[in-house]
Coordinates of C-alpha atoms in Angstrom, one line a residue:
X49 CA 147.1 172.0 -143.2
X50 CA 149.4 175.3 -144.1
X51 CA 147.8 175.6 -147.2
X52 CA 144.4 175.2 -145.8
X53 CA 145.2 177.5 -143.3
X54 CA 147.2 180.2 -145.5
X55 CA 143.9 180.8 -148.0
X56 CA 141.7 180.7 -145.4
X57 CA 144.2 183.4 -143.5
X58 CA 143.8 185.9 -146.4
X59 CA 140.1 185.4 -147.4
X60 CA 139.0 186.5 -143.3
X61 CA 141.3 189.0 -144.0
X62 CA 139.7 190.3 -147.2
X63 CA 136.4 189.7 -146.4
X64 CA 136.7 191.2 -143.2
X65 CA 137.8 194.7 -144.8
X66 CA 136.0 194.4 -147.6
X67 CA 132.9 194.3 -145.2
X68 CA 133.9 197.2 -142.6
X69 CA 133.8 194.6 -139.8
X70 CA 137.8 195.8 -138.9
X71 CA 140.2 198.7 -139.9
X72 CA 143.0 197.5 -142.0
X73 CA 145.4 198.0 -139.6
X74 CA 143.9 195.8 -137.1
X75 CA 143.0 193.3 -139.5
X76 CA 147.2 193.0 -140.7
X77 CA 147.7 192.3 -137.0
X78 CA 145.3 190.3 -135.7
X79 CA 144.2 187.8 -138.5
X80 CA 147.4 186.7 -138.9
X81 CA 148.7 186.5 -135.2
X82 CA 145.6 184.6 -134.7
X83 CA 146.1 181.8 -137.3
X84 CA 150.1 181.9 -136.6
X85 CA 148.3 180.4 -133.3
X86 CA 146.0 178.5 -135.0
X87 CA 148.9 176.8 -136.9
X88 CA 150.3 175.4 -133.9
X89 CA 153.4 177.9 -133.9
X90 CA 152.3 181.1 -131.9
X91 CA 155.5 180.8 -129.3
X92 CA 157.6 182.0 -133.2
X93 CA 154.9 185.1 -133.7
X94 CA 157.6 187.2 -132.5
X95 CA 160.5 186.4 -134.5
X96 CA 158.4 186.3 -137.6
X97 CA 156.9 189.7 -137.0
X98 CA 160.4 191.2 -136.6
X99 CA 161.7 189.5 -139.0
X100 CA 158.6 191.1 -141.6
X101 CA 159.6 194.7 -139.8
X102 CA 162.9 194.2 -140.9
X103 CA 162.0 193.4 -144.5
X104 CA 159.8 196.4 -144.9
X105 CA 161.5 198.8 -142.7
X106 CA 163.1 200.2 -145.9
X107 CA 159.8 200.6 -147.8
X108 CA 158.4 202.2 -144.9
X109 CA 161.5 205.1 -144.6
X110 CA 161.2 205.5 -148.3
X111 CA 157.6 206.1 -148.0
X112 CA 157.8 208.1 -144.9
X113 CA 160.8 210.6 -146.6
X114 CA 159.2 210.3 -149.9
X115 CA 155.7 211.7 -148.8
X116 CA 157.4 214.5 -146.9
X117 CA 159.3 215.5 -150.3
X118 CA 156.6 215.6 -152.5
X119 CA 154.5 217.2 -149.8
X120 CA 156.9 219.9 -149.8
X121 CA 157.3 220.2 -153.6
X122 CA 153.5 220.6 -154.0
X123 CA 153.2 222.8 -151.3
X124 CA 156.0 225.3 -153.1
X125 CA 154.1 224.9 -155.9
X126 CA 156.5 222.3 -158.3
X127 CA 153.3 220.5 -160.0
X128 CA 150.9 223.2 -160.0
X129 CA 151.5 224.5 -163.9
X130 CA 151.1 220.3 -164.8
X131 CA 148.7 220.4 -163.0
X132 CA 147.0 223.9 -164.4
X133 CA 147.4 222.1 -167.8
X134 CA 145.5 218.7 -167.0
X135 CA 142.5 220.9 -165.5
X136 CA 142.2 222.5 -168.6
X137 CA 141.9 219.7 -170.6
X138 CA 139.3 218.1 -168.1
X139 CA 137.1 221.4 -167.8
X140 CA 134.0 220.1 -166.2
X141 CA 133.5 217.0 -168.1
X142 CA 133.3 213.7 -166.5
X143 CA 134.6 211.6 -169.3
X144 CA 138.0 214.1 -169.6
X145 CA 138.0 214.2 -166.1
X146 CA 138.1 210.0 -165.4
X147 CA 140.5 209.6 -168.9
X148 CA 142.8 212.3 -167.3
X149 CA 142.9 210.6 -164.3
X150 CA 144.3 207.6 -166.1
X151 CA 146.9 209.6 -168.4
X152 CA 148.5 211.6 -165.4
X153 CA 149.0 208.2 -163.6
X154 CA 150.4 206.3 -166.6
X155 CA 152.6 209.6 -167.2
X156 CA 154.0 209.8 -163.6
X157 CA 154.3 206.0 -163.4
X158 CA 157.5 206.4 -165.6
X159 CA 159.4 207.0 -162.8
X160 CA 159.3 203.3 -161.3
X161 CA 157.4 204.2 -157.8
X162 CA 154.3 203.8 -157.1
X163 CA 153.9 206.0 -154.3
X164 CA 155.0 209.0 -156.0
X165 CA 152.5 208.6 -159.1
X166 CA 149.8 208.1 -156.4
X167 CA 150.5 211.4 -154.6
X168 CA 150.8 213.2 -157.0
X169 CA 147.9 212.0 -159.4
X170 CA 145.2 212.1 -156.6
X171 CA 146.7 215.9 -155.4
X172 CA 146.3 217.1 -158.7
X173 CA 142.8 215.1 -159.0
X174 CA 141.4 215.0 -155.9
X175 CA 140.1 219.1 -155.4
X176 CA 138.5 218.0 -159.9
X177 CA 136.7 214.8 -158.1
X178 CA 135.4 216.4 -154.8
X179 CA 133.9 220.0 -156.6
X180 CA 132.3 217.9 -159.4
X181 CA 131.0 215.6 -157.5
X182 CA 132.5 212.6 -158.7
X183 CA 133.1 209.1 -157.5
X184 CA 136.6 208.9 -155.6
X185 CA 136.8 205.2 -155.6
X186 CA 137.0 205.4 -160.1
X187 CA 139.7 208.0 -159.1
X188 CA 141.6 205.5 -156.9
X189 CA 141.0 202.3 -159.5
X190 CA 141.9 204.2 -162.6
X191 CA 145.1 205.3 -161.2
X192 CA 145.8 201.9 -159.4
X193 CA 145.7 199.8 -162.7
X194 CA 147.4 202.7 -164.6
X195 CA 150.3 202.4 -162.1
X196 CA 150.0 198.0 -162.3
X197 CA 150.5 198.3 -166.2
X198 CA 153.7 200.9 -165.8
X199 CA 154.8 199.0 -163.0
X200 CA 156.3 196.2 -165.4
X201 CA 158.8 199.1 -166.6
X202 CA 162.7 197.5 -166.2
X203 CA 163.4 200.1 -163.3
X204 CA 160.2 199.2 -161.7
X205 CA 160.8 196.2 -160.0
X206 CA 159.1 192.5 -161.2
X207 CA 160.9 192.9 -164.4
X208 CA 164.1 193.2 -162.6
X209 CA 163.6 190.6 -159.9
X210 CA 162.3 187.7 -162.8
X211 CA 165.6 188.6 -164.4
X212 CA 167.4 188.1 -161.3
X213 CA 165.5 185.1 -160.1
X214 CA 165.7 183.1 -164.0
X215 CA 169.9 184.9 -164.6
X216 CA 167.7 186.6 -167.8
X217 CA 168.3 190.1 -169.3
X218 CA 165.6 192.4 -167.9
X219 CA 165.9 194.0 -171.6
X220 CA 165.0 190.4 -173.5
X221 CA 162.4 190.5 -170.9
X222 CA 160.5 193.6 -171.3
X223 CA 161.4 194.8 -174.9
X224 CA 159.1 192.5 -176.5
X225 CA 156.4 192.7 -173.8
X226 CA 156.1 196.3 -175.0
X227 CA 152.9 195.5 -177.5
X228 CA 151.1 193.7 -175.0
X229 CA 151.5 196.1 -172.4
X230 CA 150.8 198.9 -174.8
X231 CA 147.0 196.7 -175.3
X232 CA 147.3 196.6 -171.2
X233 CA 147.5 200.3 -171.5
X234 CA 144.7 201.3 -174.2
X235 CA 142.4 199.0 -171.6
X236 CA 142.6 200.7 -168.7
X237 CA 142.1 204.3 -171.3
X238 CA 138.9 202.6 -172.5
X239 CA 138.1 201.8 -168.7
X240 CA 138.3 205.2 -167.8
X241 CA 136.2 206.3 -170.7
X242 CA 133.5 203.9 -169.7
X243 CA 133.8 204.6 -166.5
X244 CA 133.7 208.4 -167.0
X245 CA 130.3 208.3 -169.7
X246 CA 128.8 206.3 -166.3
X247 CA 129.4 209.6 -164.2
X248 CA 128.6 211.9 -167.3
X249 CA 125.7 210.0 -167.0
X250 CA 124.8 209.9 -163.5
X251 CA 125.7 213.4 -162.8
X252 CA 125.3 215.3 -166.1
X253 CA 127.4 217.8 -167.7
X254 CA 128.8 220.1 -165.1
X255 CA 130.0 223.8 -164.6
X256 CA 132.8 224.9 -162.2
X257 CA 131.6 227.3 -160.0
X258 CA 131.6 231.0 -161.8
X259 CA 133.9 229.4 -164.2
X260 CA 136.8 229.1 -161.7
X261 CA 139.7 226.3 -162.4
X262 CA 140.2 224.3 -158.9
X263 CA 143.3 224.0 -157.9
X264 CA 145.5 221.4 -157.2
X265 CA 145.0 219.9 -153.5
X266 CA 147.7 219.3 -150.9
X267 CA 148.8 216.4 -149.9
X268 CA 145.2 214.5 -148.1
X269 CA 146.9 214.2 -145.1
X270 CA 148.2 217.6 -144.5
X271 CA 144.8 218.5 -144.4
X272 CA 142.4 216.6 -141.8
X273 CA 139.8 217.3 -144.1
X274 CA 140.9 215.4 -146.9
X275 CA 142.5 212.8 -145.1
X276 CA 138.6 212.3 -144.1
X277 CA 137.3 212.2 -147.5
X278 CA 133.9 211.3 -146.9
X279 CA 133.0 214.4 -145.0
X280 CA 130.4 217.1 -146.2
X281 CA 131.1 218.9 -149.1
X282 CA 129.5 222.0 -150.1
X283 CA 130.3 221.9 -153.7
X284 CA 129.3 218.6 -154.2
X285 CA 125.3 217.2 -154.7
X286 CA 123.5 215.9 -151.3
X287 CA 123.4 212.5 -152.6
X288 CA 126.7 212.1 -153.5
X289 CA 127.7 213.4 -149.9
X290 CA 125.9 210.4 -148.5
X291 CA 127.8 207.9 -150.5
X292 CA 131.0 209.5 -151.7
X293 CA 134.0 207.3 -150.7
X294 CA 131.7 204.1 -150.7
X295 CA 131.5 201.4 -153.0
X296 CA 127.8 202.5 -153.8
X297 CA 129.3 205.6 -155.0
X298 CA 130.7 204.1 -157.9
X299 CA 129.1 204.6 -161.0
X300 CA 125.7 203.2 -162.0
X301 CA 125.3 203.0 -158.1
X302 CA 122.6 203.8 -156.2
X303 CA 122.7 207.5 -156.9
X304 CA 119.7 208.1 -159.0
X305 CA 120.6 208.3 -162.7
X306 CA 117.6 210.0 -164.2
X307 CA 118.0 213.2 -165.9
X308 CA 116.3 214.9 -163.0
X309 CA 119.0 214.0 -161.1
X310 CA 121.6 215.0 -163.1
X311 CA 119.8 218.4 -163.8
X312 CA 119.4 218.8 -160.1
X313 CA 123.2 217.6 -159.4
X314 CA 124.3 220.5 -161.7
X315 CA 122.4 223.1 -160.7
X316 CA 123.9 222.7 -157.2
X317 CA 127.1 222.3 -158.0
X318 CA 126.9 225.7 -160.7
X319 CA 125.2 227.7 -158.1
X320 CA 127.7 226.8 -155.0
X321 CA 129.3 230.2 -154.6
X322 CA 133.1 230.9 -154.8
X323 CA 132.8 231.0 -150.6
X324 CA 131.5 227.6 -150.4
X325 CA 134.3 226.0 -152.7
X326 CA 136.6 227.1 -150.1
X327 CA 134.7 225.3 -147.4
X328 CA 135.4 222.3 -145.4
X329 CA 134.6 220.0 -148.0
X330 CA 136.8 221.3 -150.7
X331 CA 140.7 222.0 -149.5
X332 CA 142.4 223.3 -152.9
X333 CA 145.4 224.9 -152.7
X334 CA 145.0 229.1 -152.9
X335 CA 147.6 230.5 -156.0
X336 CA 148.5 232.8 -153.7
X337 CA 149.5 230.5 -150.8
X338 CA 152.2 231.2 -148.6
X339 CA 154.3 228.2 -148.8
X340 CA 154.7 229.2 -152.9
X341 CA 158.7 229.0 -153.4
X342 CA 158.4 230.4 -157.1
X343 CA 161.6 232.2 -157.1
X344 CA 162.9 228.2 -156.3
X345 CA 160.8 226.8 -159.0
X346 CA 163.8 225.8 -161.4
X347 CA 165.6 224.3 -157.8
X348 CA 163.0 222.2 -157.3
X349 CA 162.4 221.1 -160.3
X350 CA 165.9 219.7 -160.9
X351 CA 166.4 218.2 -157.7
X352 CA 163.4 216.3 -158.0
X353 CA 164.8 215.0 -161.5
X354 CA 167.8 214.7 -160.1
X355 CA 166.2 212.4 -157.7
X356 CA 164.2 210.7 -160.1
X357 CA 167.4 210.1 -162.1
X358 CA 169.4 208.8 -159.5
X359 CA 166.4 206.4 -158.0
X360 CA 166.3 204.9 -161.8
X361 CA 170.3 204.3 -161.6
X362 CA 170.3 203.1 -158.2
X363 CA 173.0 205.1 -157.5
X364 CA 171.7 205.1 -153.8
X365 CA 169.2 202.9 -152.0
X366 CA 165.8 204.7 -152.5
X367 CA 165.3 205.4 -148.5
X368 CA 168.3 207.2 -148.3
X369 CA 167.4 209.2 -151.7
X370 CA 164.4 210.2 -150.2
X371 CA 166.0 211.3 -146.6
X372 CA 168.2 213.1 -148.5
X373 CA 166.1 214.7 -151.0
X374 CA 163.6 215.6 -148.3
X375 CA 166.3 217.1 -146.1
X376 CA 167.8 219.5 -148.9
X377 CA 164.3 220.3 -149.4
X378 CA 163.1 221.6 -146.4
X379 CA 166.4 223.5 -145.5
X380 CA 166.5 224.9 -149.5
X381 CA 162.8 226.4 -149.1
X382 CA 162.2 226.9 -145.6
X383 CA 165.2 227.9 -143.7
X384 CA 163.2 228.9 -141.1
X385 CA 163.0 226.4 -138.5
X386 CA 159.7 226.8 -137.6
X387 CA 158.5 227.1 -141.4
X388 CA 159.9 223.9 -141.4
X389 CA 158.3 222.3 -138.5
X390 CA 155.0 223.6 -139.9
X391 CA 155.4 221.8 -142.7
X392 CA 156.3 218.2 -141.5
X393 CA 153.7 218.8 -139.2
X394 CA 151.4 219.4 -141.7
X395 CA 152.1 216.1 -143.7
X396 CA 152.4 214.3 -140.2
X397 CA 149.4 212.8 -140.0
X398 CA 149.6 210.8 -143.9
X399 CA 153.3 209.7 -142.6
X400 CA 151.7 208.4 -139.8
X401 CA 149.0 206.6 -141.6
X402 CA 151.2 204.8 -144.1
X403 CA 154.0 203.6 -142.0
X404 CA 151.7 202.2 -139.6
X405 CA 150.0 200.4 -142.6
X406 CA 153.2 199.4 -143.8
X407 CA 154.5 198.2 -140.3
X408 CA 150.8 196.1 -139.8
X409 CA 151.6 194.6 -143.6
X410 CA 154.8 193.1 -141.7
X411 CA 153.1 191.6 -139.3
X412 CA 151.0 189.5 -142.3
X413 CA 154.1 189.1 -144.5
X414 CA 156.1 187.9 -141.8
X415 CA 153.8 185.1 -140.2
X416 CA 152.4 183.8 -144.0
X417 CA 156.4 183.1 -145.2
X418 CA 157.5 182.4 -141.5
X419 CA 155.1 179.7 -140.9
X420 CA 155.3 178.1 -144.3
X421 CA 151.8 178.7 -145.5
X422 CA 153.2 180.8 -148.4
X423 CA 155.7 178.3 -149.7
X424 CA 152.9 175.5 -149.1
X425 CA 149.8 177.7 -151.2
X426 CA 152.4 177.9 -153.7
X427 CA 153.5 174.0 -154.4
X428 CA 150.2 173.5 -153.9
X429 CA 149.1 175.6 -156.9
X430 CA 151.4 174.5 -159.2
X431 CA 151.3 170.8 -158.4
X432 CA 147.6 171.5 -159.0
X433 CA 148.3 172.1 -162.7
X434 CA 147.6 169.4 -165.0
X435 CA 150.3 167.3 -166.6
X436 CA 149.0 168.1 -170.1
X437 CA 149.4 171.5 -169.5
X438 CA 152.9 171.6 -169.4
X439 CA 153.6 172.6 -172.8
X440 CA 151.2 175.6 -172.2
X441 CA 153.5 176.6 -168.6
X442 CA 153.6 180.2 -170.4
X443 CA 150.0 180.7 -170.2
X444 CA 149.7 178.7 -166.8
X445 CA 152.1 181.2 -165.7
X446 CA 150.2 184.1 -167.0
X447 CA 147.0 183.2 -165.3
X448 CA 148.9 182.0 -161.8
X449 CA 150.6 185.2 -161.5
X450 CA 147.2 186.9 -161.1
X451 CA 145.7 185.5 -157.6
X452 CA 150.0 185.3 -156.8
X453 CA 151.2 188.3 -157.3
X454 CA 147.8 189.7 -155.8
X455 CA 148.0 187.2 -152.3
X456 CA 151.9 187.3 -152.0
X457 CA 154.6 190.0 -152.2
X458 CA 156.5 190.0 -155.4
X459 CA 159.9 188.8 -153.8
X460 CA 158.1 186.3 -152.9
X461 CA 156.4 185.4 -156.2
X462 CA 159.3 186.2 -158.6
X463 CA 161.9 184.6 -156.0
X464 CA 159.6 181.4 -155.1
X465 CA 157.2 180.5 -157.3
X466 CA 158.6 181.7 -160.7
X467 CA 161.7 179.3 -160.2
X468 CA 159.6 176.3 -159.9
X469 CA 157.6 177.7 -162.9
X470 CA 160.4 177.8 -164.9
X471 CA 161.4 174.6 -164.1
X472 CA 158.6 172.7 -164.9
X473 CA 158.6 174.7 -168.2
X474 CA 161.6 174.0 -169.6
X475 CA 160.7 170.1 -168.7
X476 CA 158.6 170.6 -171.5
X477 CA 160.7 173.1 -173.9
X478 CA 159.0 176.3 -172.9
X479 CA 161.8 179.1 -173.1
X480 CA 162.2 180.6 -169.5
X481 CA 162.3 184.2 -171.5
X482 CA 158.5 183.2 -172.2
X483 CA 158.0 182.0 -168.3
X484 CA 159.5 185.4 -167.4
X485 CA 157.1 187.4 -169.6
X486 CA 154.4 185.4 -168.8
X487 CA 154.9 186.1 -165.3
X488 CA 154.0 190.1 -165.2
X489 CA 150.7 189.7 -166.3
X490 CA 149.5 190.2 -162.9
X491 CA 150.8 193.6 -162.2
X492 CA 147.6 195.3 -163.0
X493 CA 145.8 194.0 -160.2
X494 CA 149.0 193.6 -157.9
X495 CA 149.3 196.8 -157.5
X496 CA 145.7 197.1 -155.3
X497 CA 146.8 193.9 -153.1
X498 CA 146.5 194.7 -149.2
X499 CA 150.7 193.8 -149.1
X500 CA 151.7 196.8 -151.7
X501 CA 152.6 199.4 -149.3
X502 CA 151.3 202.4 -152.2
X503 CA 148.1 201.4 -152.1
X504 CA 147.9 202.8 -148.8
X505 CA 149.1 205.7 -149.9
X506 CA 146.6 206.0 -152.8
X507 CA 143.5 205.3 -150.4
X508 CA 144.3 207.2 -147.6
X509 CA 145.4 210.6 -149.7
X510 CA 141.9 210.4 -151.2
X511 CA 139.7 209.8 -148.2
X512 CA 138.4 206.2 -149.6
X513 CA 138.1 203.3 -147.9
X514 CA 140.6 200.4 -148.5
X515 CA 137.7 197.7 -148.9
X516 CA 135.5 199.7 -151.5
X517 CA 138.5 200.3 -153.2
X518 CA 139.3 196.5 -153.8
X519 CA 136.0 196.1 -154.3
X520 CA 135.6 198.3 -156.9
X521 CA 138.8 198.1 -158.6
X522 CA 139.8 194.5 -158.4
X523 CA 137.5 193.0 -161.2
X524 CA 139.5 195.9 -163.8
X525 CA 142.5 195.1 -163.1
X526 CA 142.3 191.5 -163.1
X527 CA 140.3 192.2 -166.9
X528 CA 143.1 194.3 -168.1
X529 CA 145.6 191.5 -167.2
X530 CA 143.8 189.0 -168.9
X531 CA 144.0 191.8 -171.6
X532 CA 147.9 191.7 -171.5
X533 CA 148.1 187.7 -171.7
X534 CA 145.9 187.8 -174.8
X535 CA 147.4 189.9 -176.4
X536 CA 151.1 188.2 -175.2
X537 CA 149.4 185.2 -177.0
X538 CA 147.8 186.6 -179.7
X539 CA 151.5 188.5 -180.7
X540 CA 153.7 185.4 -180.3
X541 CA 155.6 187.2 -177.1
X542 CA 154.5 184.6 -174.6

């Protein structure tokens, strides 16, 4: 009956989203307190929703404090020569555009957290997408899977938690996982080229207005604008204001794809004039911009790698990092207090955004593992495996940690299921190193499941909405997974 209850819990969820019919937030909170009552245990909703809030309550301070750092440091300008760089590679070009996308995120994604590649791959992205014209939902997909690949580095988190669950060296782990993330890696590049010929294709060759670089954008939510997304744009073609943000905006949509189109789609965008780019539609960042600290570049710069450094040696919980980081920031650049003021209230409203998301997540988290249903959909999956499969547990791993690691938190994956795994693996003389290996696979794809806090982050800072992002992106990533386990195979790794 749990398990019945726990799939059936997740597909409303996702189909519900995925169709518009509720918000996210509402559908975290009400799905799930409905079938908590549905399962016969509705008097405990309580306890297990405070006992989710206290499990994510970290995740959400981090996220809060971290969003309010980086905010700062692109607002005082700490990305913007990156940033310069990458828009001179893209130019105007679809394909460099998309690919870039893709390298920026896999770049960032060295520093273990996803919510930091995602802010600052779509700030430095976002103004490139919205002048061009260009589908935001590729952005959001091409950096999502970027991150999922990354995401299996040591100081990322699954790696470290199958160590700790299997009493394995995260370094035996990952070490020889290298070449089949490395194929992982080249997929989603060859995804974004594909997906960037598609816009080439649908929009044409384009010109920047008079030639002009954009520049990088502010954080989405310090700018209501952005934080919108789908609103009108000036510098971008009529047809793609009408379906920008929406799954039909991906490529080979319903925008027209004829070179008419794309001849038409250019010519507005190279004759939008320089006042235009600055409208509504198109929030970039002025070089000349008040909150520029450049005298504190070389500050900013090493505390951030200070912070990096210490997140990646744990000197200090990452929350606290963050608090502190984002403290020492604000006083450093704007001793002012209302300069300071200004400037959490201009990141207020993405805060706002994601820790309510994250706080709704607790609510699902909390009633799926407090009821059972998670534990349940998980013996029920692997007592669902065939007993002539056990010598193959390495592959049966690879291919459960997809749907698992996408429906369920990875605690709860790497802590729950991965034991049994193991178990049953070594009944048949599979090496739990292999089990372990096996089992991040699905990180591609994990990282656009409704329970990862970042993809909030990612979706809201680029105006698109959560269920045409899963929409779109979900069928990549679980591809470029599948990628990974071949290749694991193919190498002898798993």
């Amino acid at each position: 009956m749990l398990t019945f209850l726990g799939f059936a819990m997740i597909a409303t969820f996702l189909v519900l989203i995925m169709m518009k019919k509720m918000s996210p937030i509402a559908a975290l909170v009400l799905i799930p307190a409905l079938f908590c009552v549905f399962a016969g245990q509705g008097a405990n909703l309580g306890d297990y929703v405070i006992d989710g809030v206290g499990k994510l309550a970290p995740t959400a301070a981090m996220l809060m404090f971290a969003i309010v750092y980086f905010g700062v440091m692109i607002d005082v300008g700490l990305f913007d020569p990156i940033v310069r760089g990458i828009l001179r590679f893209c130019k105007a070009d679809p394909v460099r555009v998309v690919v870039g996308t893709a390298v920026l995120a896999a770049i960032v994604s060295l520093d273990g957290d996803g919510s930091t590649t995602f802010m600052i791959t779509v700030s430095a992205m976002y103004p490139l997408y919205k002048r061009l014209g260009l589908s935001l939902v590729v952005m959001t997909g091409v950096a999502a899977t970027a991150n999922g690949v990354m995401n299996t580095l040591p100081w990322g988190g699954p790696t470290a938690r199958a160590a700790t669950a299997l009493k394995l060296d995260a370094g035996d782990i990952f070490v020889p996982m290298i070449p089949a993330l490395a194929v992982g890696l080249l997929c989603v590049f060859a995804l974004a080229y594909a997906l960037g010929l598609k816009e080439r294709r649908r929009l044409g060759t384009l010109a920047l207005p008079g030639g002009a670089e954009p520049q990088p954008a502010a954080v989405a939510a310090a700018d209501s604008a952005a934080t919108a997304g789908t609103g009108t744009s000036d510098t971008a073609p009529a047809s793609d204001r009408a379906t920008e943000g929406r799954s039909d905006a991906a490529p080979g949509a319903a925008s027209a794809t004829s070179s008419a189109s794309a001849t038409s789609s250019a010519s507005a965008i190279s004759s939008a004039s320089a006042t235009s780019a600055t409208a509504a539609g198109f929030q970039g960042l002025d070089p000349r911009r008040p909150t520029l600290r450049p005298r504190l570049y070389w500050f900013n710069a090493g505390l951030t790698v200070a912070l990096l450094t210490a997140m990646i040696m744990e000197l200090l919980p990452i929350p606290v990092l963050f608090l502190l980081g984002a403290a020492l920031a604000l006083t450093v650049n704007f001793p002012h207090m209302p300069d300071q003021k200004a400037r959490i209230a201009a990141h207020a409203d993405n805060v706002l955004n994601v820790a309510g998301m994250v706080f709704a997540a607790a609510v699902f988290t909390g009633v799926l593992s407090g009821t059972g249903m998670v534990k349940h959909m998980a013996d029920w999956l692997v007592g669902a495996v065939p007993e002539g499969m056990g010598p193959h547990m390495a592959l049966v791993t690879g291919l459960l940690s997809l749907p698992l690691t996408y429906f369920m938190s990875n605690d709860g994956f790497y802590f729950g299921v991965l034991p049994v795994l193991a178990e049953a693996g070594a009944a048949h003389g599979v090496s739990p190193l292999e089990i372990a290996r096996a089992s991040l696979v699905g990180q591609a794809l994990h990282m656009s499941s409704p329970l990862v806090p970042a993809v909030y982050v990612l979706v809201g800072m680029a105006g698109v909405e959560f269920g045409d992002h899963t929409r779109f992106t979900v069928k990549w990533a679980a591809l470029t997974s599948l990628a990974v386990l071949a290749a694991g195979m193919l190498f002898g790794i798993i």
